[in-house]
Short mmCIF file of C-alpha atoms in Angstrom, two decimals:
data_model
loop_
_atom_site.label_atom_id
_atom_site.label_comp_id
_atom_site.label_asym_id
_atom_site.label_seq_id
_atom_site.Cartn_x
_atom_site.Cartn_y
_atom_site.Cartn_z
CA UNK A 258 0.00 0.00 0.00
CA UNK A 259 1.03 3.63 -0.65
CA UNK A 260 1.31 6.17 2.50
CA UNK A 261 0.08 9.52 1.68
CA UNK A 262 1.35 12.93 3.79
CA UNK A 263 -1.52 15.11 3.37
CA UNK A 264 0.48 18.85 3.69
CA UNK A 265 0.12 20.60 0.75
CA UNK A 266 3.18 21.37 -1.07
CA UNK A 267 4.71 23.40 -4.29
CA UNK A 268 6.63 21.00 -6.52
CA UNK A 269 9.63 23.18 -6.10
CA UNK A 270 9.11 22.11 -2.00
CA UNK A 271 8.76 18.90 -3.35
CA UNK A 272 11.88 18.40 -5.37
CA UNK A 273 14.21 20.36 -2.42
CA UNK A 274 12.96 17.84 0.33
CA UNK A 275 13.39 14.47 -2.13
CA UNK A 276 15.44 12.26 -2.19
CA UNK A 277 16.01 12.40 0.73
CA UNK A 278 18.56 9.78 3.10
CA UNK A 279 15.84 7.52 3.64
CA UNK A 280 15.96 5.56 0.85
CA UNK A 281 12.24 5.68 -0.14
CA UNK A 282 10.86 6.85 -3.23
CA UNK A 283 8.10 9.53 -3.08
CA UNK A 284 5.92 11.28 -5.89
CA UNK A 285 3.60 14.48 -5.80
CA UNK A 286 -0.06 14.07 -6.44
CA UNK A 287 -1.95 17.63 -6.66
CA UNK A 288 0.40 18.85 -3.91
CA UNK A 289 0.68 15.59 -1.62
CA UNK A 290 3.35 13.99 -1.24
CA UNK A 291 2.68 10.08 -1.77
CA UNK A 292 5.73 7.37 -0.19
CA UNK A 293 5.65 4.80 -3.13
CA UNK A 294 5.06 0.57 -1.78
CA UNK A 295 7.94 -1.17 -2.03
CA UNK A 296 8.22 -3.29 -5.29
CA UNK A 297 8.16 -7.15 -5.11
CA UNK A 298 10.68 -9.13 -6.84
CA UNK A 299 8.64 -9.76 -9.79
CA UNK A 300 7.12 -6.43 -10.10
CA UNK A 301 11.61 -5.63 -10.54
CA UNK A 302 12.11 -8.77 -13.18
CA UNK A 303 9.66 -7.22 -15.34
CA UNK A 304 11.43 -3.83 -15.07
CA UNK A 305 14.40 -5.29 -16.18
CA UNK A 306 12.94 -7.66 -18.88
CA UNK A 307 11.65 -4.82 -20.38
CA UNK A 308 14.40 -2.21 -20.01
CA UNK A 309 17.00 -4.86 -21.51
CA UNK A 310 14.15 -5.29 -24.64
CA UNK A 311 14.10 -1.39 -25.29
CA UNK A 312 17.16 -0.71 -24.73
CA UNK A 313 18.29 -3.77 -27.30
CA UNK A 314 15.63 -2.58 -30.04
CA UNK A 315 16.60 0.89 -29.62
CA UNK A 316 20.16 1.00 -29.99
CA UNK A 317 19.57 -1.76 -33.23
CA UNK A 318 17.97 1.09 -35.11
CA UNK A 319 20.10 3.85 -33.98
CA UNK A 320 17.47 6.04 -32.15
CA UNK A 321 19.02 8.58 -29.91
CA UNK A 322 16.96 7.27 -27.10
CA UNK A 323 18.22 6.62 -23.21
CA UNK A 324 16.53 5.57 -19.94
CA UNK A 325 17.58 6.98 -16.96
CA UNK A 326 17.78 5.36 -13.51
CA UNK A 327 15.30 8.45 -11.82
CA UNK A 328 13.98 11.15 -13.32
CA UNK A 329 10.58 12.96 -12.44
CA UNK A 330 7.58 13.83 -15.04
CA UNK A 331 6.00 16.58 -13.99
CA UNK A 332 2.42 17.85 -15.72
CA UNK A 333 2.24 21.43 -16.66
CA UNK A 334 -0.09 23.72 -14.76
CA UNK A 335 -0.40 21.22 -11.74
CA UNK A 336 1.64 20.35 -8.53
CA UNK A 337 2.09 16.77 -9.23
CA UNK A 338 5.94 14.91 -10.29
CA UNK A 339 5.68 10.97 -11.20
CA UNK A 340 8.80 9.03 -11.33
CA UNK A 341 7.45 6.24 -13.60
CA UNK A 342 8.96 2.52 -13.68
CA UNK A 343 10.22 3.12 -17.25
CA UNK A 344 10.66 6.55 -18.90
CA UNK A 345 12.65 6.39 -22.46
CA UNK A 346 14.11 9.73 -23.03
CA UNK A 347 14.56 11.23 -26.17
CA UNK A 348 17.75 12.66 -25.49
CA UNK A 349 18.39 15.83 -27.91
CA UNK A 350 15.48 16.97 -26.40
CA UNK A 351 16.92 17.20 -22.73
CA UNK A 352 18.33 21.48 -23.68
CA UNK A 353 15.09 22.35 -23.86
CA UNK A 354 13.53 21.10 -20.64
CA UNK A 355 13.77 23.82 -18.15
CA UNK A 356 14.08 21.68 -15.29
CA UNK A 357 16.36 19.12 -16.50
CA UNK A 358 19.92 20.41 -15.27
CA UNK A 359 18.77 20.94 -11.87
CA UNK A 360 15.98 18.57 -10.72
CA UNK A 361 16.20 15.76 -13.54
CA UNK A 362 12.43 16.34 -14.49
CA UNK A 363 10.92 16.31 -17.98
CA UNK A 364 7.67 18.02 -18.70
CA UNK A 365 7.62 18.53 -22.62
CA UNK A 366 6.62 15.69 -24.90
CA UNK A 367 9.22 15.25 -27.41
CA UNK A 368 11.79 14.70 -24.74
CA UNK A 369 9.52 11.40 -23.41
CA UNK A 370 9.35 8.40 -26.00
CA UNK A 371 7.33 5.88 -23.83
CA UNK A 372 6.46 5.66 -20.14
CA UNK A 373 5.70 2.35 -18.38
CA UNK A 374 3.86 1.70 -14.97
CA UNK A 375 3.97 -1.65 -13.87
CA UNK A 376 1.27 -2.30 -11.50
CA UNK A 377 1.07 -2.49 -8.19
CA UNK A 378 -1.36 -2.50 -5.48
CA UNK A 379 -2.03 1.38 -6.01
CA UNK A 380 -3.58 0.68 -9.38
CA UNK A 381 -6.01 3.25 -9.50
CA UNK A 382 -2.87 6.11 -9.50
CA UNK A 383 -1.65 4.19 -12.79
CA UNK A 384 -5.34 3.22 -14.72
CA UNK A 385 -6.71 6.81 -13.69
CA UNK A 386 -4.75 9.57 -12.38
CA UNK A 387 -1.18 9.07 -14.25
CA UNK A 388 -2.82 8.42 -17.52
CA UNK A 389 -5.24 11.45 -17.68
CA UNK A 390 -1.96 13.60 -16.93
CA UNK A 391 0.36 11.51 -19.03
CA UNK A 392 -2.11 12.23 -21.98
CA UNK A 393 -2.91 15.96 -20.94
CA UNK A 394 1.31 16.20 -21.33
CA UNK A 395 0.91 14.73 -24.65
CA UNK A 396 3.33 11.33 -24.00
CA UNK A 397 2.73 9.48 -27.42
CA UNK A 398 3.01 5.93 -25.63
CA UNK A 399 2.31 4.77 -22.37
CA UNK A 400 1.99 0.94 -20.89
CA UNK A 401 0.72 -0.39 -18.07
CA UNK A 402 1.97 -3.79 -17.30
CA UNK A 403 -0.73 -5.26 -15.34
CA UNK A 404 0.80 -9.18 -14.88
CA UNK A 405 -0.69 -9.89 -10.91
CA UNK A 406 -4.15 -8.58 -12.50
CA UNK A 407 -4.78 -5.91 -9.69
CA UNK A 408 -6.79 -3.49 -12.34
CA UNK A 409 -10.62 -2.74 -11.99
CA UNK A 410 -12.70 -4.80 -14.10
CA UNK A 411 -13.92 -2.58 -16.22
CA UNK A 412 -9.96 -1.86 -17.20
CA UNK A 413 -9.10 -5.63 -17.66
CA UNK A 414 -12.22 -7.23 -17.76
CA UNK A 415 -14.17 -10.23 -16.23
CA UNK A 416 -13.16 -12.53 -14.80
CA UNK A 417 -9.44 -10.34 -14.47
CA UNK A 418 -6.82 -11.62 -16.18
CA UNK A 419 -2.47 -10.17 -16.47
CA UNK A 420 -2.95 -7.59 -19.28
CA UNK A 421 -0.87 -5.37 -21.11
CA UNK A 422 -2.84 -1.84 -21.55
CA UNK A 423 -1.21 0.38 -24.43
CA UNK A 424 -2.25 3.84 -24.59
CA UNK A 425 -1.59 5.36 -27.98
CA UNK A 426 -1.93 9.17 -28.22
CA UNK A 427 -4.26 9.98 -31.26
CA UNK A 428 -5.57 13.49 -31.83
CA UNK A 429 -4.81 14.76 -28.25
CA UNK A 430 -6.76 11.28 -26.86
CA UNK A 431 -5.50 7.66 -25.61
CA UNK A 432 -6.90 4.90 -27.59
CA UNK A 433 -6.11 1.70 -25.22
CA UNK A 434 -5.32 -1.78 -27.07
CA UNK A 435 -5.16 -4.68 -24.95
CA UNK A 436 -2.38 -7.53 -24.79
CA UNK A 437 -2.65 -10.97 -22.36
CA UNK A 438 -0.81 -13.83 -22.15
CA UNK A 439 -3.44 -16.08 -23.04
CA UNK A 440 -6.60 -16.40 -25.16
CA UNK A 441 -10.11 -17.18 -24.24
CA UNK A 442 -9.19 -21.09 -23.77
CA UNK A 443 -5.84 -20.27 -21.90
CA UNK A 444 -4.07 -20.96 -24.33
CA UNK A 445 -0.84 -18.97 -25.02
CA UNK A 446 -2.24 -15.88 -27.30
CA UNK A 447 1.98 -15.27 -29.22
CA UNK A 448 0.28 -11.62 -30.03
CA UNK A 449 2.90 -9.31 -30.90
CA UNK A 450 2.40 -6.22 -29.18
CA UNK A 451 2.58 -3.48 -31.44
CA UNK A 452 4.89 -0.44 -30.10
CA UNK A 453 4.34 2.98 -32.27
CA UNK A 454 7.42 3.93 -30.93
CA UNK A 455 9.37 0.84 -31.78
CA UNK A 456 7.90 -0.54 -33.95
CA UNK A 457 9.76 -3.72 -34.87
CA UNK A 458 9.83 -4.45 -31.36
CA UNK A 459 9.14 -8.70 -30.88
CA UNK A 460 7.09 -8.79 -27.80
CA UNK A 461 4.55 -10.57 -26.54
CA UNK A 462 2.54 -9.96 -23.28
CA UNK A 463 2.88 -13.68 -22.22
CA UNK A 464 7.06 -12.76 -22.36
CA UNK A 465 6.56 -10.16 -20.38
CA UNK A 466 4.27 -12.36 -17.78
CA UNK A 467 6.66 -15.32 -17.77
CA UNK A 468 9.64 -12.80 -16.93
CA UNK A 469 7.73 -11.89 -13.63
CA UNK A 470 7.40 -15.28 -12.11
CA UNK A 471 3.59 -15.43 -14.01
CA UNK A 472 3.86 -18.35 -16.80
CA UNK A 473 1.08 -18.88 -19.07
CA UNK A 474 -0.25 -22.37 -18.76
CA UNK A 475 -2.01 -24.08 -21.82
#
């Protein structure tokens, strides 16, 4: 579970208090400051199936892309900073983000390729809150790796099932395409999910699912 502060606070507050010695990880929602859960180990596996796929497909086609180890993304016009479980940068971007040099956070949408949320148990920040701001900063891709199945039903369906949510910015809008491991039978689906960013990328949700400890059984 997530622990919330409830004081009020700027985002530059925010960014001068965090990090701090602790160790934790925090993030500002609307001005409160929110202690992220601590990650299980296969919540981390997926994290680094998925960085190692990225960063493979995007160095094979020579995109000037990078992701960094923490970085904030911060809406315009609100008092919130994320610090998502993927961000790919696009890096000749970074000289024109304002607060880069000084408190690592992007807030412009050419400098951010594709953000990923793997979910945990505060999946309502990730289905709800991060992807109305995500899409009001105009991110072109954003996943949510749902593999434990945590999601509302009416984001995953009935009865829930580990699904991959892509959100593909269209005209200002998210259109969502879903990805799981396994078709209506349980058997293994092999559907490619389809990246707009990288788009050659050979992925399938069940991959991602197995990588987490969460096999697909036939």
């Amino acid at each position: 579970m997530i622990q919330a502060l409830r004081k009020l606070v700027t985002f530059d507050e925010f960014v001068a208090r965090y990090p701090d010695n602790t160790g934790k990880r925090y993030e500002l929602h609307d001005g409160v400051i929110v202690e992220t859960s601590q990650s299980t180990g296969d919540h981390e596996e997926i994290i680094v199936f998925l960085v190692q796929k990225f960063i493979l497909e995007y160095s094979r086609i020579s995109l000037s892309y990078g992701i960094p180890k923490t970085v904030l993304v911060k809406p315009l016009e609100t008092e919130s900073a994320y610090s998502p479980d993927i961000l790919i940068l696009n890096l000749p971007n970074l000289v024109n983000e304002p607060l880069w040099k000084k408190e690592t956070t992007v807030s412009q949408a050419e400098s951010i390729a594709l953000v990923v949320e793997v979910v945990s148990s505060n999946w309502r920040d990730d289905y709800l809150k991060k992807a109305a701001d995500y899409e009001a900063v105009g991110i072109p891709e954003y996943w949510i790796v749902d593999y434990a199945a945590l999601g509302g039903r009416r984001f995953i369906g009935n009865p829930k099932q580990p699904t991959v949510l892509l959100y593909t910015l269209i005209e200002g809008e998210y259109q969502v395409s879903q990805f799981r491991g396994s078709d209506a039978c349980g058997n293994p689906s092999g559907e490619r999910i389809v990246s707009p960013t990288l788009r050659e990328l050979n992925l399938t949700a069940e991959q991602i699912f197995q990588a987490g400890g969460y096999p697909v059984e036939p």
